[in-house]
Coordinates of C-alpha atoms and ligand atoms in Angstrom, one line a residue:
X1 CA 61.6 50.4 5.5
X2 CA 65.3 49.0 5.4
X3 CA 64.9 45.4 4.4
X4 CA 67.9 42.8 3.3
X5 CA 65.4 42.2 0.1
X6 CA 66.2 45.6 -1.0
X7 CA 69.7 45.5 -1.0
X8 CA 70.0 43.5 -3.8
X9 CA 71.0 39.7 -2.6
X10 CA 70.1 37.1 -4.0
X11 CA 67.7 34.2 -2.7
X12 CA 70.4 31.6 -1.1
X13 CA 72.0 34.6 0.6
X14 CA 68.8 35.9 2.3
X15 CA 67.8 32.9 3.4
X16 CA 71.1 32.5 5.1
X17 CA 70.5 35.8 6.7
X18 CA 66.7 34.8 8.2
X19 CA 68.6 31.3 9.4
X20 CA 70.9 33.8 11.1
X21 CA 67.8 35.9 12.7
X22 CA 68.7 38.9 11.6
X23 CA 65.6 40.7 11.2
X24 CA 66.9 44.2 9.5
X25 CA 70.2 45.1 8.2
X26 CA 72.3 47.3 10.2
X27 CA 73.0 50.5 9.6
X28 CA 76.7 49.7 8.0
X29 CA 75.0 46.8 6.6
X30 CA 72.3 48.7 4.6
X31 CA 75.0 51.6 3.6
X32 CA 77.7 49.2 2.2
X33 CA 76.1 46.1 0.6
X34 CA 74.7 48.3 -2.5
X35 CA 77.5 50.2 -2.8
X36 CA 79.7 46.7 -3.0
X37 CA 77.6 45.1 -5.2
X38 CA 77.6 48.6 -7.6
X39 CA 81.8 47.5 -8.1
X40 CA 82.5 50.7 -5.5
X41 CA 85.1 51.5 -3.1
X42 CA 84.3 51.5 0.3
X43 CA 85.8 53.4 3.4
X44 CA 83.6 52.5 6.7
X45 CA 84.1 53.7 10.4
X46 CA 82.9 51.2 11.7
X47 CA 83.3 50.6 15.1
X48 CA 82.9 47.6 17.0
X49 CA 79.8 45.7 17.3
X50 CA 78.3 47.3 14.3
X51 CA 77.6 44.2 12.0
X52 CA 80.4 44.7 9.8
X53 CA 81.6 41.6 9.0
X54 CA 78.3 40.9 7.4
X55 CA 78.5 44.3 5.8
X56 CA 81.4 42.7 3.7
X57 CA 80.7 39.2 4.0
X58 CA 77.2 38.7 1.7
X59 CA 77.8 41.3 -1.0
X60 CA 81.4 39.5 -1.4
X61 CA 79.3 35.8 -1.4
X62 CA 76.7 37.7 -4.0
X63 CA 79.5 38.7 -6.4
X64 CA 81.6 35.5 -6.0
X65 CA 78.0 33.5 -7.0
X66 CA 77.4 36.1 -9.7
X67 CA 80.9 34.8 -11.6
X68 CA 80.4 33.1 -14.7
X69 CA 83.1 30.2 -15.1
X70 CA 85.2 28.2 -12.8
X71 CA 88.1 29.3 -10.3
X72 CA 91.8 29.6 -11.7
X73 CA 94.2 27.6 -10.6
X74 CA 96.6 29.5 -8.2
X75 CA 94.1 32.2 -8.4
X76 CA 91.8 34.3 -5.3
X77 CA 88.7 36.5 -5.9
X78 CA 88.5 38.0 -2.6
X79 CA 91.1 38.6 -0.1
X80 CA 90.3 39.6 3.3
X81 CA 93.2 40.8 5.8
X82 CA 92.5 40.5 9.2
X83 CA 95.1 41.3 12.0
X84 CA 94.8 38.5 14.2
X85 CA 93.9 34.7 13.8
X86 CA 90.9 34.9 15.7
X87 CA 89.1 37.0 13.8
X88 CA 90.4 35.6 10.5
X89 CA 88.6 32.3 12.1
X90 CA 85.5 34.4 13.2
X91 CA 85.5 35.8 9.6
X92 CA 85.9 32.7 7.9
X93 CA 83.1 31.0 9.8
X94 CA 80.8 33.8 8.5
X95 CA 82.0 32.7 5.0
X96 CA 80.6 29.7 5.9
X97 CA 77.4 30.4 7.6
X98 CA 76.2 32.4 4.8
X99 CA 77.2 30.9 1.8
X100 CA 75.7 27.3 2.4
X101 CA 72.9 27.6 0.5
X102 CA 74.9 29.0 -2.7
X103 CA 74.3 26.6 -5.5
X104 CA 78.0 27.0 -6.4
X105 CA 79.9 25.4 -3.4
X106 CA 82.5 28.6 -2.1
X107 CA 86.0 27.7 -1.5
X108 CA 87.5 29.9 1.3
X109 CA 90.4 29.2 3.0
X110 CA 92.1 30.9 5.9
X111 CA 95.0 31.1 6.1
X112 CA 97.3 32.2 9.8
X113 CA 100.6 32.0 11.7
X114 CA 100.8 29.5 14.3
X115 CA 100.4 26.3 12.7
X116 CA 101.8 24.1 10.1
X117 CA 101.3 25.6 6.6
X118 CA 101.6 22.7 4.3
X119 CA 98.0 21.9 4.5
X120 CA 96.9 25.4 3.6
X121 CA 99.5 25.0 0.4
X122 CA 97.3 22.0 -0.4
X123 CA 93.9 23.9 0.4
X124 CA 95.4 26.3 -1.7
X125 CA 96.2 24.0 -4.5
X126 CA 93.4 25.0 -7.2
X127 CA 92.7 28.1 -6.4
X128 CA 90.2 29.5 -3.7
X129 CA 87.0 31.8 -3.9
X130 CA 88.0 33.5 -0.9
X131 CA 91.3 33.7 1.2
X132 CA 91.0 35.4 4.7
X133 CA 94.8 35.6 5.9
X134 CA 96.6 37.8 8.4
X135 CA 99.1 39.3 6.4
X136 CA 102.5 37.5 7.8
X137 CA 101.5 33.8 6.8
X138 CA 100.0 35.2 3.3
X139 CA 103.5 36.7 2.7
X140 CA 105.2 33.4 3.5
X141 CA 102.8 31.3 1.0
X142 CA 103.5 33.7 -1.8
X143 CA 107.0 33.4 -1.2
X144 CA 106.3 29.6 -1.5
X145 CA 104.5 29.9 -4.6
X146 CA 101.3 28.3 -3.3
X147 CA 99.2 31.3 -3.9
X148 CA 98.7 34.1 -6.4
X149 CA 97.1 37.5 -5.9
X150 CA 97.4 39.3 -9.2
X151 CA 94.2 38.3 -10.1
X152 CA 92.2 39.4 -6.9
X153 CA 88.9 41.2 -7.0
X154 CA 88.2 42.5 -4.0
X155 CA 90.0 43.4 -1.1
X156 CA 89.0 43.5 2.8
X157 CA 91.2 45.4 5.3
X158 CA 89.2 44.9 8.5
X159 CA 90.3 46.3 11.7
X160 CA 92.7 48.4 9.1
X161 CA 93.5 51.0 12.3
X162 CA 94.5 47.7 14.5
X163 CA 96.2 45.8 11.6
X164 CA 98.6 49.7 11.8
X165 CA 99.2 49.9 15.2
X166 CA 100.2 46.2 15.5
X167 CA 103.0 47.2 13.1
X168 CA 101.7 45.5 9.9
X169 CA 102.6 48.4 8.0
X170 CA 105.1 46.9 6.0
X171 CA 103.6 43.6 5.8
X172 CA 100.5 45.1 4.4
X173 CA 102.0 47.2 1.8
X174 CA 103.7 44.6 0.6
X175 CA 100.3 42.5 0.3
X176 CA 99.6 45.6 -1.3
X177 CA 102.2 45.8 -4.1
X178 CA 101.3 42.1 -5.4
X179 CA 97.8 43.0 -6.1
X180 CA 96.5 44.5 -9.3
X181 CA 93.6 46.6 -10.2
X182 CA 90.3 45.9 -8.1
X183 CA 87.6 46.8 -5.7
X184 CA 88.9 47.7 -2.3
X185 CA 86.8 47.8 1.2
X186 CA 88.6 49.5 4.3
X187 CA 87.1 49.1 7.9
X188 CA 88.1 50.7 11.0
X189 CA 86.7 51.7 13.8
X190 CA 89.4 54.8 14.6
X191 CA 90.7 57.7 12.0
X192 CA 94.0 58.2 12.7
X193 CA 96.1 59.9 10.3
X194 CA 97.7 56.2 9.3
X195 CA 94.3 55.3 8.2
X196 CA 93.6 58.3 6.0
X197 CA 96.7 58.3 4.3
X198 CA 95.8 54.4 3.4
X199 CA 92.8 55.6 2.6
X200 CA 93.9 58.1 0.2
X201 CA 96.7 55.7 -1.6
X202 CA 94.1 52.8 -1.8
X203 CA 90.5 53.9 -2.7
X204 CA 89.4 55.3 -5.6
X205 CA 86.5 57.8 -5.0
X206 CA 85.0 55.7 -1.8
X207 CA 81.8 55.8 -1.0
X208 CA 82.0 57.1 2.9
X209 CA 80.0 55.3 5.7
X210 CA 80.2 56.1 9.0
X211 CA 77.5 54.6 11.1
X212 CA 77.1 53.7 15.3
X213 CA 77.0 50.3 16.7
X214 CA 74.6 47.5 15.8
X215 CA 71.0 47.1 17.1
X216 CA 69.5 44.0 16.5
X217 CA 66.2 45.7 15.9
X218 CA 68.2 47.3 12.7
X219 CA 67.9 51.0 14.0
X220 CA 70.9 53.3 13.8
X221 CA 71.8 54.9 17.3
X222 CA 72.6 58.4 18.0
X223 CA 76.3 57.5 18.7
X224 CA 77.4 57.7 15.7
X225 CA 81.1 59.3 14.4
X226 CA 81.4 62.7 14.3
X227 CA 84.2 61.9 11.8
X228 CA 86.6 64.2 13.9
X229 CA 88.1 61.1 15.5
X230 CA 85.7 61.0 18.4
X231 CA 85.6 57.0 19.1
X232 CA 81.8 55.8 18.8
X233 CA 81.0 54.5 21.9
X234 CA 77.7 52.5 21.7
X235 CA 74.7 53.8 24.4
X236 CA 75.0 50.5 25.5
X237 CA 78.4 50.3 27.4
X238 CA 77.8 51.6 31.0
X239 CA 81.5 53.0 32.0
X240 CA 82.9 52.8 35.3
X241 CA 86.4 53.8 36.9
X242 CA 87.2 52.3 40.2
X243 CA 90.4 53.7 42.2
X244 CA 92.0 51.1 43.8
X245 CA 95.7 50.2 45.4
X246 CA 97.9 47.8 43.1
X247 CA 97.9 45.2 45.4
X248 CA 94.3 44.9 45.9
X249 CA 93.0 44.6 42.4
X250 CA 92.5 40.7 42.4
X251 CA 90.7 41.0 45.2
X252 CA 88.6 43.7 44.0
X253 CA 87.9 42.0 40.8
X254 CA 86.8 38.7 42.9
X255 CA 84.2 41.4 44.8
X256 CA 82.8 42.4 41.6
X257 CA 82.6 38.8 40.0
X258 CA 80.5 37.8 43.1
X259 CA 78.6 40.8 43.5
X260 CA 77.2 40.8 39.8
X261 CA 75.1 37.8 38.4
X262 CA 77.5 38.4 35.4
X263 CA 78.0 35.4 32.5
X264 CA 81.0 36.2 30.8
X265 CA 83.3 38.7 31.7
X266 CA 86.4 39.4 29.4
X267 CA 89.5 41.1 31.8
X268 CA 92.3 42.7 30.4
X269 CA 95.9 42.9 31.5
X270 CA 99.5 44.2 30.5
X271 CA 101.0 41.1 29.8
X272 CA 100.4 37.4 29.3
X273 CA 102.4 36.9 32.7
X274 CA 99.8 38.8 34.3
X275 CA 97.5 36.6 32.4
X276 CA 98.4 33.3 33.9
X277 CA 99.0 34.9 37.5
X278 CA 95.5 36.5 37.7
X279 CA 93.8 33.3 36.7
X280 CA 95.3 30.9 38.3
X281 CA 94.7 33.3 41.6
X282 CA 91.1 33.3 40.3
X283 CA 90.9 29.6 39.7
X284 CA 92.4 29.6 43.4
X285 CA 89.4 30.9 44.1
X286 CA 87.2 28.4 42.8
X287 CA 85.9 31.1 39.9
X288 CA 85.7 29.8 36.1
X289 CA 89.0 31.4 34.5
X290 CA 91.6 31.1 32.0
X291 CA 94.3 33.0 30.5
X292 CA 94.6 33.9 26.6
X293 CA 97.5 35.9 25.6
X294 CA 100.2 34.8 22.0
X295 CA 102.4 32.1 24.1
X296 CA 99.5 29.8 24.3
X297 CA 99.8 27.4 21.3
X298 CA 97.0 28.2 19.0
X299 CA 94.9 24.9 19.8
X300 CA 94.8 26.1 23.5
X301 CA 93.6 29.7 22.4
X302 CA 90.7 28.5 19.9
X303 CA 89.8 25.7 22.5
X304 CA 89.9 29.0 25.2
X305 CA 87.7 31.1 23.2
X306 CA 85.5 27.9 22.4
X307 CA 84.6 27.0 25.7
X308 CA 84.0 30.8 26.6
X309 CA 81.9 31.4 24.1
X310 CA 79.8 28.4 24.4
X311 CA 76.4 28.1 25.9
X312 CA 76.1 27.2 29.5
X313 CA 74.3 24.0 30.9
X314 CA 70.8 24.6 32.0
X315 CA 71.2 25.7 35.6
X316 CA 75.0 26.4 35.4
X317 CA 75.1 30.2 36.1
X318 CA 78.7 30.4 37.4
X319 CA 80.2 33.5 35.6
X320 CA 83.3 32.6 33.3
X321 CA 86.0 34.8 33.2
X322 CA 88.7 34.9 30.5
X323 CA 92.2 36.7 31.7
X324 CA 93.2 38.3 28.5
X325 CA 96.5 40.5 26.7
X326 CA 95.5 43.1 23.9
X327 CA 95.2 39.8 21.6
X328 CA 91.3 39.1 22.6
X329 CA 90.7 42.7 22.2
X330 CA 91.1 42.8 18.4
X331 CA 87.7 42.1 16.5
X332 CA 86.4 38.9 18.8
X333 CA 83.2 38.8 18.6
X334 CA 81.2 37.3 22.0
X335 CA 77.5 37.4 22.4
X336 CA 76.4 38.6 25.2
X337 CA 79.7 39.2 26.9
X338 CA 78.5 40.9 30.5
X339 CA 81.6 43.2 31.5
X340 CA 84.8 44.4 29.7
X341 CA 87.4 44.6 32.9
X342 CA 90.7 46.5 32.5
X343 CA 92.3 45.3 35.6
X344 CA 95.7 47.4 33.2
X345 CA 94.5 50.3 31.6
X346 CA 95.3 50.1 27.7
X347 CA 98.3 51.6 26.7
X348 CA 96.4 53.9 24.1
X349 CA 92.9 55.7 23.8
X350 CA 92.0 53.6 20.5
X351 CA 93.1 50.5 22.5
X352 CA 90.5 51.6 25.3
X353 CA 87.6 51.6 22.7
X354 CA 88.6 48.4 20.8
X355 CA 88.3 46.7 24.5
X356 CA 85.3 47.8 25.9
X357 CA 83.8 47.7 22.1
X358 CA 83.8 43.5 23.4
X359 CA 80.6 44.5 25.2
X360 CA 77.6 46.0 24.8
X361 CA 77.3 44.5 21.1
X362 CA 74.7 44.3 18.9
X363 CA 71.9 45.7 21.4
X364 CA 72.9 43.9 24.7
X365 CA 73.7 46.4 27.3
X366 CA 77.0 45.8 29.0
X367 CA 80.0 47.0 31.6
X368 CA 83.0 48.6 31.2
X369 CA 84.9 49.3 34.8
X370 CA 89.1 50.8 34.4
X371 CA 91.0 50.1 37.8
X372 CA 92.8 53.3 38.3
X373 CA 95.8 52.9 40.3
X374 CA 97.6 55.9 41.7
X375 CA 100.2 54.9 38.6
X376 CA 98.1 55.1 36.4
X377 CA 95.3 57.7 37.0
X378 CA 96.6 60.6 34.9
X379 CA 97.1 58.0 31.9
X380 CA 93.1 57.6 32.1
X381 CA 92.6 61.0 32.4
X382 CA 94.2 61.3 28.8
X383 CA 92.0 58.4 27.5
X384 CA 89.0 60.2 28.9
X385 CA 90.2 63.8 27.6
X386 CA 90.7 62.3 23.9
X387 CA 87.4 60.9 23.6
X388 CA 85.2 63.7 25.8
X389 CA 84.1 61.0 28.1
X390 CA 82.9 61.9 31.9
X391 CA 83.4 59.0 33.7
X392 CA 83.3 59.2 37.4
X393 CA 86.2 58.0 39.4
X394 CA 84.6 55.9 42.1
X395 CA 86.1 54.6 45.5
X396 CA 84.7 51.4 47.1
X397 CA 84.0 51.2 50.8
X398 CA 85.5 48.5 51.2
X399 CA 88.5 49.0 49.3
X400 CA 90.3 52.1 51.1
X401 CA 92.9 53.6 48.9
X402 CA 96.6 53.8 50.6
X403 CA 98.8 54.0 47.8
X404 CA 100.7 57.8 47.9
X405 CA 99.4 59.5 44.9
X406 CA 102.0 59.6 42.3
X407 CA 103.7 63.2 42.0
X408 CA 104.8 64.0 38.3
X409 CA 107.2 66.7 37.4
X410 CA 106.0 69.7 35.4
X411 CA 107.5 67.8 32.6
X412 CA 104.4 65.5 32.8
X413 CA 107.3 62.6 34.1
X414 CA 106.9 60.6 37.3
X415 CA 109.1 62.1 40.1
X416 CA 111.9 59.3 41.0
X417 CA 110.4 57.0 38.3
X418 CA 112.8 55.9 35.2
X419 CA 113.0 58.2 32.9
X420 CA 111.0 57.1 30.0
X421 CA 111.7 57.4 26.3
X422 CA 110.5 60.6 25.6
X423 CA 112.0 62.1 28.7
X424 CA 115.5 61.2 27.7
X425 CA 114.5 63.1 24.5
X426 CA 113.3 66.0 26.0
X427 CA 116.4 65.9 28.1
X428 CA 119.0 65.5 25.1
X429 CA 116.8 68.2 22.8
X430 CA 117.1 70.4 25.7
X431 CA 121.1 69.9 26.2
X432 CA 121.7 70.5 22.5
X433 CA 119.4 73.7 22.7
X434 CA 121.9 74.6 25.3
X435 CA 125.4 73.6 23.6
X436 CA 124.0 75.6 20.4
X437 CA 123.2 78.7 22.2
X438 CA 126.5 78.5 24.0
X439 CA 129.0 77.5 21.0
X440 CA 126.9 80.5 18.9
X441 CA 128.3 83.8 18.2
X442 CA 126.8 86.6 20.0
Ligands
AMP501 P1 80.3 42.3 13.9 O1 80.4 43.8 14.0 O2 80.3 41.8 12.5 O3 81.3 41.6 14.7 O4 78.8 41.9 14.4 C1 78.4 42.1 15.8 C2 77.2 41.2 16.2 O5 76.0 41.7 15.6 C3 77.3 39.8 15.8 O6 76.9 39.0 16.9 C4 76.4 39.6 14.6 O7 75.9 38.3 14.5 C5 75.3 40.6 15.0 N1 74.6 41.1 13.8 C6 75.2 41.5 12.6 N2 74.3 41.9 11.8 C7 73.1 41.9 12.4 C8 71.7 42.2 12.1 N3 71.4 42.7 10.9 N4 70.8 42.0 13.0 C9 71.1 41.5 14.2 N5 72.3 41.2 14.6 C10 73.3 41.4 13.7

C-alpha cells in the first residue's frame, strides 16, 4: 500500500498533505520523495498534471526543516527555476501551503520579471530558505549583489523542456555556472535531445522516473512514457479535431461554448492580438472572457488567472473562458478546467501536449478539440504523426467547409504562399549544389 507515511516525511509535512486531501501519493510523488530525501539526483518525465510540484515541493520542505543552524546571510538552500511567472507563483504558493505547520518558519521568496525588484532585494536581504525565480530576474539580482548561489543545495528545473524552447538556454547555463556542488532535480514532461544533453552535463547517476499523469485516487495509469519520446497523454483528455473555414472559428467556438454545460474553458491562440480580438468578440457576445497573453501588466494577468480560477457563486453556471497565447500553457495549474481549445494549432508537437496537458488533471476527465483550417491541416497531421495519435477529423453540420484546400508543392511548401525560412534554404543549398557541379572539372 503506497502511503505518504512511508515516504519518510515528517509529522508537520503530512499533516499539510491530509489538509491538502491528498489521500495517496502519486505515482511521481511516491518514486521521487525517497529518492530526494536519500541526497539523489533526480531526472522525472513528468508530464503535466502528474503531481509534480509536490513531488519536489515536501522532500525539499523535509530537508530545509532537517537543517541544523540558522540561514546565511546572502545565502539560498533551494533554488527552483521555473520558466514563467505564473508557475513560479503557483510553485511558491505550494511552498507555502505545505510548510505552515513547520516549527521553523520557511523563508521563500520568488522572485520574477515584470515588476519592481527592489523589494525582492529587501526580501532577499538575510538570506532565504527557498528562492523560486525564472532565470532572467535571478540573473539581474546576482548582478546586483542581492543574492548568492554558491552555497545552494538543491536545485529544481521544472518544465526544464519548456524553460529550452523558450530560449533560456543561455540564461540557464549561466544560473548554472554560479552554482557549486549539490543535489539537482530535473522535470520535464518531453525528451528532446536538449533535455538529455542537460541531463547528462547536470546529474550525477540520477535516479530515472517516468510515470503517467496524476489520479487522485493515487493509482498510476497505463499512459505512462515509453521513454522513446512518445508524449504521455493522460486517458483522461478526450481529443477532437474539428475542420472549419478561418472565418468562422469564433463562431464555431461560441456553438461549442453554448452547446456544452462547460466551467472553464482555456482557448488558445497565435498571438496576444488574437487574444484581445477573440475576447472582446466573445464578451460581445455576452460570454464570460478575457485575454492573457505577456503585454498585459503582470497585476492584470494574476488578477486574470485569479478570477478564472476561482470558485463560482452558488447558482452561477455561466462558463468562463480565458483567450490565451502559449504563456498560460506553461505549467498553470487549474482544477477542473473543462476544455483545452486551440482555436491556432501550436506551432510544435510538444507545445500541443503542454496545452491540452491544462485538462484532464489530476483524475478529472476533460476536452481537447484543434480547429483545423485548410492552412493548417497538414501541420496537425505532423503533430498527430509524432505522437501516434488517431484523432478523427470531424466536420460540423452546421459549419460547411468552403475554404479551397491548400495545395503544397512536393517540396512540402504552400503553392503561391511566401516562401518560408527553410524554403529559401533549400532553394540556396540547391543553387550552390548546382554552381559546384557546374564550376567542377569533369
Ligand atoms: P501538478 O502536476 O503538481 O501541477 O499537480 C496537478 C494537480 O494534482 C494539482 O491540482 C494537485 O493539487 C493535484 N495533486 C497532486 N498530488 C496529489 C495527490 N497525491 N492526490 C491528489 N491530488 C494531487
Amino acid at each position: 500500500m503506497h502511503t505518504f507515511q512511508n515516504l519518510g516525511l515528517s509529522e508537520p509535512l503530512l499533516r499539510a498533505v491530509d489538509d491538502a486531501g491528498y489521500l495517496a501519493p502519486t505515482p511521481v510523488q511516491d518514486a521521487a520523495i525517497p529518492s530526494v530525501l536519500e541526497g539523489r539526483d533526480v531526472h522525472a518525465s513528468a508530464e503535466t498534471g502528474s503531481g509534480k510540484t509536490a513531488a519536489f515541493v515536501l522532500p525539499m520542505l523535509e530537508l530545509i526543516a532537517r537543517r541544523e543552524g540558522e540561514r546565511v546571510r546572502g545565502a539560498v538552500h533551494s533554488l527552483v527555476l521555473v520558466p514563467t511567472r505564473e508557475l513560479a507563483t503557483q510553485c511558491g504558493d505550494a511552498i507555502e501551503r505545505f510548510g505552515r505547520h513547520l516549527s521553523r518558519r520557511v523563508k521563500s521568496c520568488v522572485v520574477v520579471g515584470g515588476v519592481s525588484i527592489n523589494p525582492q532585494m529587501m526580501e532577499l536581504r538575510g538570506g532565504a530558505d527557498i528562492v523560486v525565480a525564472t532565470p532572467g530576474r535571478l540573473l539581474d539580482l546576482v548582478e546586483k549583489n542581492a543574492i548568492s548561489l554558491s552555497d545552494v543545495a538543491l536545485l529544481v528545473l521544472d518544465e526544464a523542456d519548456r524553460m529550452l524552447s523558450l530560449g533560456f538556454e543561455e540564461e540557464v547555463s549561466r544560473v548554472l555556472d554560479l552554482l557549486g556542488p549539490r543535489q539537482t532535480l530535473l522535470f520535464s514532461a518531453t525528451f528532446t535531445t536538449a533535455i538529455r544533453a542537460l541531463e547528462r552535463t547536470l546529474l550525477k547517476n540520477p535516479v530515472q522516473v517516468d510515470v503517467g499523469p496524476a489520479r487522485a485516487d493515487g493509482e498510476a495509469t497505463e499512459d505512462a512514457v515509453d521513454g522513446s519520446g512518445r508524449a504521455m497523454i493522460p486517458s483522461t483528455i478526450t481529443q477532437r479535431a474539428i475542420e472549419i473555414d478561418v472565418a468562422k472559428r469564433t463562431a464555431l467556438l461560441r456553438h461549442l461554448l453554448e452547446g456544452n454545460s462547460w466551467s472553464r474553458v482555456l482557448v488558445f491562440v497565435a498571438t496576444r492580438h488574437a487574444a484581445d480580438h477573440v475576447a472582446e468578440k466573445l464578451r460581445r457576445a455576452d460570454i464570460l472572457a478575457a485575454p492573457l497573453h505577456g503585454d498585459l501588466a503582470q497585476s492584470t494577468r494574476v488578477d486574470t488567472l485569479a478570477y478564472f480560477k476561482e470558485d463560482p457563486a452558488p447558482g452561477d453556471t455561466r462558463t468562463r473562458v480565458l483567450v490565451a497565447t502559449d504563456l498560460a500553457a506553461r505549467g498553470i495549474d487549474i482544477v477542473s478546467l473543462s476544455a483545452v481549445v486551440n482555436y491556432d494549432l501550436p506551432r510544435s508537437p510538444a507545445e500541443y501536449v503542454h496545452r491540452i496537458g491544462r485538462t484532464g488533471r489530476a483524475g478529472k476527465e476533460g476536452a481537447a478539440i484543434s480547429f483545423i483550417t485548410a492552412e493548417t491541416d497538414a501541420h496537425f497531421r505532423v503533430i498527430e504523426k509524432r505522437y501516434r495519435l488517431d484523432i478523427e477529423h470531424e466536420r460540423l453540420p452546421e459549419f460547411a467547409v468552403t475554404d479551397a484546400p491548400v495545395v503544397r508543392d512536393p517540396h512540402g511548401g504552400i503553392k503561391g504562399k511566401r516562401k518560408s525560412k527553410k524554403d529559401k534554404l533549400r532553394e540556396a543549398a540547391a543553387r550552390a549544389g548546382a554552381t559546384i557541379a557546374k564550376s567542377s572539372p569533369k
